[in-house]
Every structure is written in C-alpha cells, then in structure tokens.
CSV table of C-alpha atoms in Angstrom, one decimal:
chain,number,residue,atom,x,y,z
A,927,UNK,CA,-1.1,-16.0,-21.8
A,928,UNK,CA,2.5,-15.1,-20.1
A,929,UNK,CA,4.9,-11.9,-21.4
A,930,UNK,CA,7.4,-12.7,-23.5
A,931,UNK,CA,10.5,-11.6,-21.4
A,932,UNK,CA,11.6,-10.7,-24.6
A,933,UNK,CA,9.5,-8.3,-26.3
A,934,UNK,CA,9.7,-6.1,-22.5
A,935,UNK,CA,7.2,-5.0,-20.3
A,936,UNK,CA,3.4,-4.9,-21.3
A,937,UNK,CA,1.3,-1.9,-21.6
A,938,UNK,CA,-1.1,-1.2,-18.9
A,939,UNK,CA,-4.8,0.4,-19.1
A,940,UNK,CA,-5.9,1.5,-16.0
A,941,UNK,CA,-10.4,1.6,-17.3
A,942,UNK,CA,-12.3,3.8,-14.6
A,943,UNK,CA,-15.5,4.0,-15.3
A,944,UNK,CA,-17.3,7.6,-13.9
A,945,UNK,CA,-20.4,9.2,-13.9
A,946,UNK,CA,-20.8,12.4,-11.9
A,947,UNK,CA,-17.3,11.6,-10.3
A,948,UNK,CA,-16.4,15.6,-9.6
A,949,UNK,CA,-15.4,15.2,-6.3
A,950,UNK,CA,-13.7,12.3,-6.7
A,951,UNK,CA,-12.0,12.2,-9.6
A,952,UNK,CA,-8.8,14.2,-8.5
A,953,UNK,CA,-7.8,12.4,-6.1
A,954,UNK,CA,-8.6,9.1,-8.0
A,955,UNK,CA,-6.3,10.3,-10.9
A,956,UNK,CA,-3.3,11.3,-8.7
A,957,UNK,CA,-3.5,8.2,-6.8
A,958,UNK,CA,-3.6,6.1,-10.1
A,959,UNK,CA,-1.1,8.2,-12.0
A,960,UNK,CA,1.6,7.6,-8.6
A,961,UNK,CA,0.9,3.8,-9.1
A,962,UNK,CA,1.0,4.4,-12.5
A,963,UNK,CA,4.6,6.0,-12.6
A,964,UNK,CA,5.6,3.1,-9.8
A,965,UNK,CA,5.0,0.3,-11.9
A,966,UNK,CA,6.7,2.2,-14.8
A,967,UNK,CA,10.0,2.8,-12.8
A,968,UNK,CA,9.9,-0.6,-11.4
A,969,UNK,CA,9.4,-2.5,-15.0
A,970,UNK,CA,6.7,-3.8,-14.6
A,971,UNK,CA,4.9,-2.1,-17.3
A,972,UNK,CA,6.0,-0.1,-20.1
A,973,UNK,CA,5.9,4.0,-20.7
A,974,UNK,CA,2.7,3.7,-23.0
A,975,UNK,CA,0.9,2.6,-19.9
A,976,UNK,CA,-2.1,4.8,-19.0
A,977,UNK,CA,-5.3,5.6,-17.4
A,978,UNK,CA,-8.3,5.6,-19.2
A,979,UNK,CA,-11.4,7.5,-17.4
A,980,UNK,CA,-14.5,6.4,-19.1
A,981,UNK,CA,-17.6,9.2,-18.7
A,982,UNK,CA,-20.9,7.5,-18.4
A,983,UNK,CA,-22.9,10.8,-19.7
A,984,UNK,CA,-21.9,12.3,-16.1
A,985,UNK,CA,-24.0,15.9,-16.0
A,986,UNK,CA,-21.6,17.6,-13.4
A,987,UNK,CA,-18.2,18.5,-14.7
A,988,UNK,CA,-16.9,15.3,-15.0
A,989,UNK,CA,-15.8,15.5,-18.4
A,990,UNK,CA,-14.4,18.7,-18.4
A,991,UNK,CA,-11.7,17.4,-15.8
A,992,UNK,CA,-11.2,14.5,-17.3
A,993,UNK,CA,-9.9,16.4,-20.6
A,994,UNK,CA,-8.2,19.2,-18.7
A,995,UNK,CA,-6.0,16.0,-17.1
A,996,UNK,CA,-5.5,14.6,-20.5
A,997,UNK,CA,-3.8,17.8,-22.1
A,998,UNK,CA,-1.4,18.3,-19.1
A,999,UNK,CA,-1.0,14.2,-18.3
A,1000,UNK,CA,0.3,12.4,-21.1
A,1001,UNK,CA,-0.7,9.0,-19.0
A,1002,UNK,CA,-4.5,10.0,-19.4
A,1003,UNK,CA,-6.9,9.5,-21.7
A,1004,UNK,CA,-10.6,9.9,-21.9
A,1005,UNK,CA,-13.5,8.4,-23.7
A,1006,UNK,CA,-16.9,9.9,-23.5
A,1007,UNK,CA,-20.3,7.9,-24.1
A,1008,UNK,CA,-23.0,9.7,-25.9
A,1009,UNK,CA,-25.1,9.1,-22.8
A,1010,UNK,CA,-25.7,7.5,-19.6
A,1011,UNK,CA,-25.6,3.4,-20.2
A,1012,UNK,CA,-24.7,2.5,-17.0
A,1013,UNK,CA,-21.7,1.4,-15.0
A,1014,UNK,CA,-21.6,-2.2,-16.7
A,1015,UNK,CA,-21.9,-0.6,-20.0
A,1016,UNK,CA,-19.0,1.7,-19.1
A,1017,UNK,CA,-16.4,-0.6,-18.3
A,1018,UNK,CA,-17.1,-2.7,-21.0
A,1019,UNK,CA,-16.6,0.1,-23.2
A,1020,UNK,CA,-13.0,1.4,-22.0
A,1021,UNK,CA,-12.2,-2.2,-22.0
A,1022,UNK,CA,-13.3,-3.0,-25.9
A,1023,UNK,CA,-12.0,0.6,-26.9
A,1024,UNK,CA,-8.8,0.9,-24.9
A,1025,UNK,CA,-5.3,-0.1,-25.9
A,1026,UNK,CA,-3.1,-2.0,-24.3
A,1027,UNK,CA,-1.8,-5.7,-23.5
A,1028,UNK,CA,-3.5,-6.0,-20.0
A,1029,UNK,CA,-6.4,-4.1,-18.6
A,1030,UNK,CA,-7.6,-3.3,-15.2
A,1031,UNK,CA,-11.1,-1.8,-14.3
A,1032,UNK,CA,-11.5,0.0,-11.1
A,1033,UNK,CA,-14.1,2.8,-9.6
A,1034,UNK,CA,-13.2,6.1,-9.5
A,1035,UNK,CA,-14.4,6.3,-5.8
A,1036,UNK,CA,-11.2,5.3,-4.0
A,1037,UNK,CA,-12.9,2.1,-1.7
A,1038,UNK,CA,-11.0,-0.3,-4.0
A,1039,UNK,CA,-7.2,-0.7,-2.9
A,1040,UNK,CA,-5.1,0.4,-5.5
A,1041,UNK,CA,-2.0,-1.2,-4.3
A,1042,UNK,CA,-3.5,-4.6,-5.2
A,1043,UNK,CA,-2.5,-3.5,-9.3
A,1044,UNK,CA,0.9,-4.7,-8.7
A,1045,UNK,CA,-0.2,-8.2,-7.4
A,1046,UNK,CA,-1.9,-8.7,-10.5
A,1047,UNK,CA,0.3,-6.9,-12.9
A,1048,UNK,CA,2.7,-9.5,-11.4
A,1049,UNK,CA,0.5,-12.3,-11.4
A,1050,UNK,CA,0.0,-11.8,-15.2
A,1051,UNK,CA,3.6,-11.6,-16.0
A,1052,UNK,CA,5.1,-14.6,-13.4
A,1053,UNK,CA,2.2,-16.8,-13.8
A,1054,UNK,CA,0.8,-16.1,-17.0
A,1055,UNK,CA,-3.0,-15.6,-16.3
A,1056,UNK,CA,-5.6,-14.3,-18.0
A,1057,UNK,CA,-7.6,-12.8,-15.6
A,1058,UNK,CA,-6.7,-12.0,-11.8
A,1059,UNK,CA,-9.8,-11.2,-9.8
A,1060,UNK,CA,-9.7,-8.6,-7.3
A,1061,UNK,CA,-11.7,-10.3,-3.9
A,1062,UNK,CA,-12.3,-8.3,-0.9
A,1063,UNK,CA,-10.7,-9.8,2.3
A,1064,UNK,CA,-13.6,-8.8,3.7
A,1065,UNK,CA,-16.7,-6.9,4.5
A,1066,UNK,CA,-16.0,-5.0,7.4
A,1067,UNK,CA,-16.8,-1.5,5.9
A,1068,UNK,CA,-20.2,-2.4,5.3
A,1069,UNK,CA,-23.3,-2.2,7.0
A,1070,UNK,CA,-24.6,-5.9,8.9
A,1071,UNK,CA,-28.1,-5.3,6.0
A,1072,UNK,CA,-25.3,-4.9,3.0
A,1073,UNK,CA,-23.0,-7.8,4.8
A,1074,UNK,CA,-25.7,-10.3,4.8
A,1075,UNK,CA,-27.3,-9.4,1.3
A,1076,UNK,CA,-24.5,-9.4,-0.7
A,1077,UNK,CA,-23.3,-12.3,0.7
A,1078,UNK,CA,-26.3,-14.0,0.8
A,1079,UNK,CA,-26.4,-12.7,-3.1
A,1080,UNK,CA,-23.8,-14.5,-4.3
A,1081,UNK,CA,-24.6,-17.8,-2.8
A,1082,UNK,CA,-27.9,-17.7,-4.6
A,1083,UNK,CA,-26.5,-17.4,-7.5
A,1084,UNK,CA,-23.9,-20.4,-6.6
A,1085,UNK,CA,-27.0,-22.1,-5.8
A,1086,UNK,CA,-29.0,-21.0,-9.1
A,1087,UNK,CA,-26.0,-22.6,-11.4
A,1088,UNK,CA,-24.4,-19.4,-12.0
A,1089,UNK,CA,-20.5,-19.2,-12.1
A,1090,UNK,CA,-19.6,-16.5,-10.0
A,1091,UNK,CA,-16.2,-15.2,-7.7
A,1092,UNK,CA,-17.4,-15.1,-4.5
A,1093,UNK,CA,-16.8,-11.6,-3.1
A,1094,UNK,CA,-15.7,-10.3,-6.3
A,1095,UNK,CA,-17.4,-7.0,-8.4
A,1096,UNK,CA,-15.8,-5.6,-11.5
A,1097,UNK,CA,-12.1,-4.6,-10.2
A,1098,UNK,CA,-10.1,-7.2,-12.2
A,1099,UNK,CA,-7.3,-7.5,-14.2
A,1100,UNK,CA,-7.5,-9.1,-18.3
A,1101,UNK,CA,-5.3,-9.5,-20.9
A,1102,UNK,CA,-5.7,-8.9,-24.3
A,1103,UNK,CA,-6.5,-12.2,-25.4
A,1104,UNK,CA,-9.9,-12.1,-22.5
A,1105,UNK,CA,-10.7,-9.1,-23.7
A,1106,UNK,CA,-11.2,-10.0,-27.1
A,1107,UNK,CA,-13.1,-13.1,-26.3
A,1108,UNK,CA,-15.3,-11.0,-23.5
A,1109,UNK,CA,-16.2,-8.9,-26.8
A,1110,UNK,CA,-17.4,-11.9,-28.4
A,1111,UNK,CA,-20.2,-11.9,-25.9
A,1112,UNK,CA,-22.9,-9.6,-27.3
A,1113,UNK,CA,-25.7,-9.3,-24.5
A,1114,UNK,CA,-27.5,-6.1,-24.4
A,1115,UNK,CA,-28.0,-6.9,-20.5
A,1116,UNK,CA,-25.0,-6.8,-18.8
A,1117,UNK,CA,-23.2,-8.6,-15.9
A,1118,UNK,CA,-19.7,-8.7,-16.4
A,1119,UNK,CA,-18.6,-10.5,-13.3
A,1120,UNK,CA,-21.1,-13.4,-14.3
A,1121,UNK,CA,-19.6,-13.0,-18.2
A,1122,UNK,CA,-16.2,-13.1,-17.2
A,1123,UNK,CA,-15.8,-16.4,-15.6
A,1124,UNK,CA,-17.0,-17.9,-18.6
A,1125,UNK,CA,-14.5,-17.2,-21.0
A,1126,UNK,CA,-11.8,-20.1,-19.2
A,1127,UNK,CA,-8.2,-19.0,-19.3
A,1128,UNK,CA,-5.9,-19.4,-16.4
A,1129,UNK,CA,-7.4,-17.2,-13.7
A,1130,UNK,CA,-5.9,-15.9,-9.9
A,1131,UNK,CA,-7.1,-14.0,-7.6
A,1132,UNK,CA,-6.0,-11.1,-5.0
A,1133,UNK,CA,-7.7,-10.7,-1.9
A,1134,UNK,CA,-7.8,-6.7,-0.5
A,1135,UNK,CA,-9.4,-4.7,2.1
A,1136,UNK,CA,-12.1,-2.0,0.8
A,1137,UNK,CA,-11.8,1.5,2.2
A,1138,UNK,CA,-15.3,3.2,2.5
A,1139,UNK,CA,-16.0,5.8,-0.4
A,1140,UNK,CA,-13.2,8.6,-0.7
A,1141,UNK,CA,-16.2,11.3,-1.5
A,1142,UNK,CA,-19.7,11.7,-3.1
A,1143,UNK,CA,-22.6,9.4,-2.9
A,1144,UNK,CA,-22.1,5.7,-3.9
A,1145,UNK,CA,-23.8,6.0,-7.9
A,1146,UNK,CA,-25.5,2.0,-6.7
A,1147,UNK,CA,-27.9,3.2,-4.4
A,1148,UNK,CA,-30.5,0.0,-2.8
A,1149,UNK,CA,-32.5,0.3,-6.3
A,1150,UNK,CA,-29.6,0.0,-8.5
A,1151,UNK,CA,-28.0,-2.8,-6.7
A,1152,UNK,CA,-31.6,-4.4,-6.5
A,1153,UNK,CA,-31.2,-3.7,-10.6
A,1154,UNK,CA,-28.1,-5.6,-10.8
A,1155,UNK,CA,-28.6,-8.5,-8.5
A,1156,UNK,CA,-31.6,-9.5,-10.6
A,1157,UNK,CA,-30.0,-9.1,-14.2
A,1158,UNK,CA,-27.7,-11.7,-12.9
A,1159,UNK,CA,-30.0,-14.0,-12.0
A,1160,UNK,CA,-31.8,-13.3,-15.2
A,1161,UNK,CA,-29.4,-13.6,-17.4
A,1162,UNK,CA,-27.5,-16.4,-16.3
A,1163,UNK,CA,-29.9,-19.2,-14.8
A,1164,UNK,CA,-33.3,-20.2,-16.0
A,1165,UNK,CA,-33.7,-22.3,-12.8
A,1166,UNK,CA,-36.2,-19.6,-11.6
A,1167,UNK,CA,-38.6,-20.7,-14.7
A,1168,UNK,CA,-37.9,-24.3,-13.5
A,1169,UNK,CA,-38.7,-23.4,-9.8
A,1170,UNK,CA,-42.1,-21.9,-10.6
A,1171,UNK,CA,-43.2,-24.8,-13.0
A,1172,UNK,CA,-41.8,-27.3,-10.3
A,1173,UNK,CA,-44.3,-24.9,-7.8
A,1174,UNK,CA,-46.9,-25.3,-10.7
A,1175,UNK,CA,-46.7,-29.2,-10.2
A,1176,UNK,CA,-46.5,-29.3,-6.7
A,1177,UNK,CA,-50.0,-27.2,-5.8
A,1178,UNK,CA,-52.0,-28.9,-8.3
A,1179,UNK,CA,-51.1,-32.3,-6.8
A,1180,UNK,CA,-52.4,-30.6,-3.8
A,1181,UNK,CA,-55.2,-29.3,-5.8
A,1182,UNK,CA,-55.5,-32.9,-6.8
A,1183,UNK,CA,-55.5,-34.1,-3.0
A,1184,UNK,CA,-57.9,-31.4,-1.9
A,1185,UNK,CA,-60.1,-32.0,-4.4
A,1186,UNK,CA,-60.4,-35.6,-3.5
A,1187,UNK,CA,-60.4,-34.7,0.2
A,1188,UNK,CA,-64.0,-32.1,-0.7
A,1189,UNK,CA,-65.8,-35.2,-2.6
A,1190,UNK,CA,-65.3,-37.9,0.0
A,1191,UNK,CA,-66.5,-35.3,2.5
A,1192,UNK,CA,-69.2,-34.4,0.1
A,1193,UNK,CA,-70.1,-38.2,0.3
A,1194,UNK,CA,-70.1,-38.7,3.8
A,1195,UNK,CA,-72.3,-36.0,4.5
A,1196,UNK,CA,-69.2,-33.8,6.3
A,1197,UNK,CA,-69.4,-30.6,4.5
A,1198,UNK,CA,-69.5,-27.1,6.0
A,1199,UNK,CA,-70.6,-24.1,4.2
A,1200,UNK,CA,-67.8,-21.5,4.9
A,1201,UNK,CA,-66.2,-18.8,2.6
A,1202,UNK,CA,-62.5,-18.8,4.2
A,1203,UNK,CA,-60.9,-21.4,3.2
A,1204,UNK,CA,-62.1,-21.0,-0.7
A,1205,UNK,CA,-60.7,-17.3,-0.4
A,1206,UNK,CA,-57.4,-18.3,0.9
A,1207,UNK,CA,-56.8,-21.2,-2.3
A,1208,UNK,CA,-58.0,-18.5,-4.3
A,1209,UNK,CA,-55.7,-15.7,-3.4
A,1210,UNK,CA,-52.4,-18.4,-3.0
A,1211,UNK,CA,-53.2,-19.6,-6.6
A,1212,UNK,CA,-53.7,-16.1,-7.9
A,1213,UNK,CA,-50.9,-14.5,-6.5
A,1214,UNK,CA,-48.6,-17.3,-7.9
A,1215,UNK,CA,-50.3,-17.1,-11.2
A,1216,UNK,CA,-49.2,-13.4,-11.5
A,1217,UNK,CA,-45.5,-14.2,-9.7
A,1218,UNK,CA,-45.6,-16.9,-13.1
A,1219,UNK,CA,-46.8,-14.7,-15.3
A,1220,UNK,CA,-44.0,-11.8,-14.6
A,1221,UNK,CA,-41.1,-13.9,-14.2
A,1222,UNK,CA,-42.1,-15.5,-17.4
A,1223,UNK,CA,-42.6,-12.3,-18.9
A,1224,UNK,CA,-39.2,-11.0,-17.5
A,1225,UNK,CA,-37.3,-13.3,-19.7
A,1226,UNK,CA,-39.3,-12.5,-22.7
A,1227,UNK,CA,-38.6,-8.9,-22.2
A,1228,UNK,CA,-35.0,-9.7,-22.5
A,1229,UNK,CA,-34.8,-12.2,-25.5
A,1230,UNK,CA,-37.4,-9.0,-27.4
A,1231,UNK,CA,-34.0,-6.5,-26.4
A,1232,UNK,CA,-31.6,-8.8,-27.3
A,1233,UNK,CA,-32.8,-10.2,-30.5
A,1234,UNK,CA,-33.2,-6.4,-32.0
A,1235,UNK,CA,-29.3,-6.5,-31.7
A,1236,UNK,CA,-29.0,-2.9,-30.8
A,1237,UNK,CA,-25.5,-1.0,-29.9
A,1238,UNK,CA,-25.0,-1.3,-26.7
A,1239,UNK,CA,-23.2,2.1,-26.7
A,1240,UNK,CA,-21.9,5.3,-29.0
A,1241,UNK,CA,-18.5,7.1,-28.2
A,1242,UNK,CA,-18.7,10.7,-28.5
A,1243,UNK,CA,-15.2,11.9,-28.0
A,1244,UNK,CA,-11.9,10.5,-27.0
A,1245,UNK,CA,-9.1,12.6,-25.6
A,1246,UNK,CA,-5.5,11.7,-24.9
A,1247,UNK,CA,-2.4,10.9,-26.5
A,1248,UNK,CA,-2.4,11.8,-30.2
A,1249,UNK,CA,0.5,9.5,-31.0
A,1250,UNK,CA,-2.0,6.8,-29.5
A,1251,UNK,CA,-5.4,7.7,-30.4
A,1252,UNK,CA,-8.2,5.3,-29.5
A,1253,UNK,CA,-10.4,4.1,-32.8
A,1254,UNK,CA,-13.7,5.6,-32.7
C-alpha cells in the first residue's frame, strides 16, 4: 500500500537483530543513525523514525550498549528477549513488537549495504509496495564452497516447490500492512524468507553488493546454516516424503524384477551360492529404511512442536523513547 502524500512522511524502524554483537554494534549504530538522520533531512521518513536493536539473549555486553545508546540517542530503542531463540526468532520479534509504518531488518555485522534503505524507502513510497527485497548483486565476498552451496540451496528449494527470492536472506523492507499479515503466520519453526513471499502484496526488489563482516565471527557458522537450510526444506515442501515413497516404489519393482530373475535361475539350474550380492541388497534397503524412517520422523517432530502452540518468544525489557514505548 502507497503513502498518502498527505498524511507526510512514514515512520521508519530500522529491526537489527544481535546476539553477542560487542564489537560490532558501534559502528553498526553510527552508520544506521547517519542514514537514519539522511533520510529524515531528505523527507523521506518522518522524526519518529528509529532503530530498534533486538538482543537475542547475547552473553557479552551487548545489552548494556544497546541501552547506554538508548538514553543518549533518542533514535534508539532496544528490546531484549528472555533468552537466546535464534536469529529468525529475533527479527520476527522487533518486527511484531516495533512501531512504525515500514520496517526494515538488517544484521548488525555491517556486510549488508546500508545505502540500499533509501532505494526501498523510496520504492515504498513511489511505487507503493509491500515488501522490497534486498538481493545481493553478487557473491564475490564468498568463498567458491559457500558460492556453490548457497546457490545451489536455493535452486533446490525452487526445485522442491518452495517460493523463494533467489539470492535474498532476511534484509528486506515491509510495511505495516505485511507485517501484520506475517504475524498471522504462527510456526514455531521459522524461515522468514520462505514466509514472506507468501503473504502476496506488491513486491520489488534492490540488488546490492555485500561487504565481508565489519568485525567478530559470523553467529551462522557451517552447522547453523546446515540448521537453516533444512528447516526450509522442512517446512515448506513435503516433496522429500514424496521422493522417498516414489524411491519406495521404484526398488521394490526391482525387488519384484530380481526376484523373478533368482526363480527362473533357480529353475534352470543357474544358481551360484555367494554371500555378496545378498549383503549389498541388504545394506541398500536398510540404509534407505532408516533415511525413511528419519525423514519421516523429522516431520513428525515438527507437527508434535507446533501443535503444543508454545510462545515462540518472551520480551524482557524494552528501552527507548518513553513518549513511544513499545507494548510488552
């Protein structure tokens, strides 16, 4: 939905998700507050605009500078979680208890191009969308193993049925309107660049380079990312049931066929004893037994977490603007 010309310039807030962002984080919130004042002075967004830095039960001292910048910046705001939930978790949080009339959700570790706010603050106003994705241009800051996995990532889950932006993670513009139809999604298991695409409205996007990480260590390390990949798979596409009982069919026609095969050479008297080939059949149809039996088992583990309907988070404390608190 467009901006009224009329009713002036929307409010902007900036959701950074952190957890154990120390190092980072000053540098991230004098970057964002400079944009921040830009867009302000320009009129492109009005003087309630703000950041707000989201702490994902970070153990260094995290928090404390995030509400040391909120008594001396009016333009920040905090909002702790009870405890670690994860980066998914974390953004969805700033984004359902935020204020504003757009949202935008960016790392705190600098490697996403911060200029590329004003695109889609403009975007949003002159073309009325939704939601303006945030694409990298490319992928020339990572490594040729990351390159060709992510990549190859996010065809799979073009191929699995999965509507996806290609090239796209979680830095994204949203108006109000997304956001309150995101919050109608209530999955415990999170993937909010697979969730996102499926509400509909108008959409853009905004292609940007990625610098390599300001400082610290990268909070998705091979496991995480591993983590991630598959709850997208999971929890978007049951093809991979499908595969398997396809699989299922498949080898016991060949079951069928070799069956057949051992009786008419039973018959015809052209048997060999031999241990080999019964071993091999044995050990194929066993292992995909147990690669049936977990996969299936995968999916069950996720309908048992979300039927129980649990919180998906608890806010512990919210610093900022009084004038403007935050509901708890």
């Amino acid at each position: 939905m467009g901006i009224d010309k009329r009713s002036g310039p929307p409010e902007l807030c900036i959701v950074v998700p952190c957890y154990n962002e120390e190092e980072v984080l000053p540098e991230a919130q004098s970057r964002l507050l400079n944009e921040l004042s830009a867009l302000v002075a320009d009129g492109l967004v009005n003087n309630a605009s703000h950041i707000l830095f989201v702490d994902d039960g970070s153990k260094d001292q995290t928090w404390s500078l995030i509400e040391n910048a909120s008594r001396t910046e009016p333009q920040v705001r905090g909002l702790k979680l009870s405890r670690n939930r994860g980066h998914q978790t974390a953004v969805l949080a700033g984004l359902l208890e935020g204020q504003g009339d757009i949202f935008i959700s960016i790392d705190a570790d600098l490697q996403d191009d911060i200029t590329a706010i004003r695109q889609m603050v403009i975007s949003h106003i002159e073309d009325g969308t939704d939601v303006v994705y945030g694409v990298r241009a490319g992928r020339s800051s990572d490594t040729a193993f990351k390159r060709f996995t992510a990549e190859g990532y996010y065809r799979l889950l073009s191929a699995l049925g999965v509507e996806i932006v290609f090239n796209h993670a979680d830095y994204r513009l949203m108006s109000q309107r997304a956001i309150s139809a995101l919050g109608e999604y209530r999955e415990v298991h999170l993937f909010l660049r697979g969730l996102v695409p499926l509400i509909g409205f108008k959409t853009a996007t905004i292609e940007y380079d990625r610098s390599e990480r300001f400082a610290g260590e990268s909070k998705y390390p091979l496991r995480k990312m591993l983590s991630l990949a598959w709850e997208g798979v999971t929890s978007f596409s049951a093809k991979p049931l499908r595969i398997i009982s396809i699989a299922g069919i498949v080898i016991s026609m060949l079951a069928f066929l070799g069956a057949l095969a051992a009786i008419w050479a039973s018959l015809t008297g052209g048997t060999v004893e031999g241990w080999a080939s019964l071993v091999v059949a044995v050990a194929i149809l066993g292992g995909i037994q147990l690669l049936a039996i977990g996969l299936i088992g995968e999916y069950l583990g996720k309908i048992y977490n979300e039927v129980k309907a649990r919180p998906r988070y608890f806010v512990d404390k919210i610093v900022g603007d009084e004038s403007q608190t935050l509901d708890d």
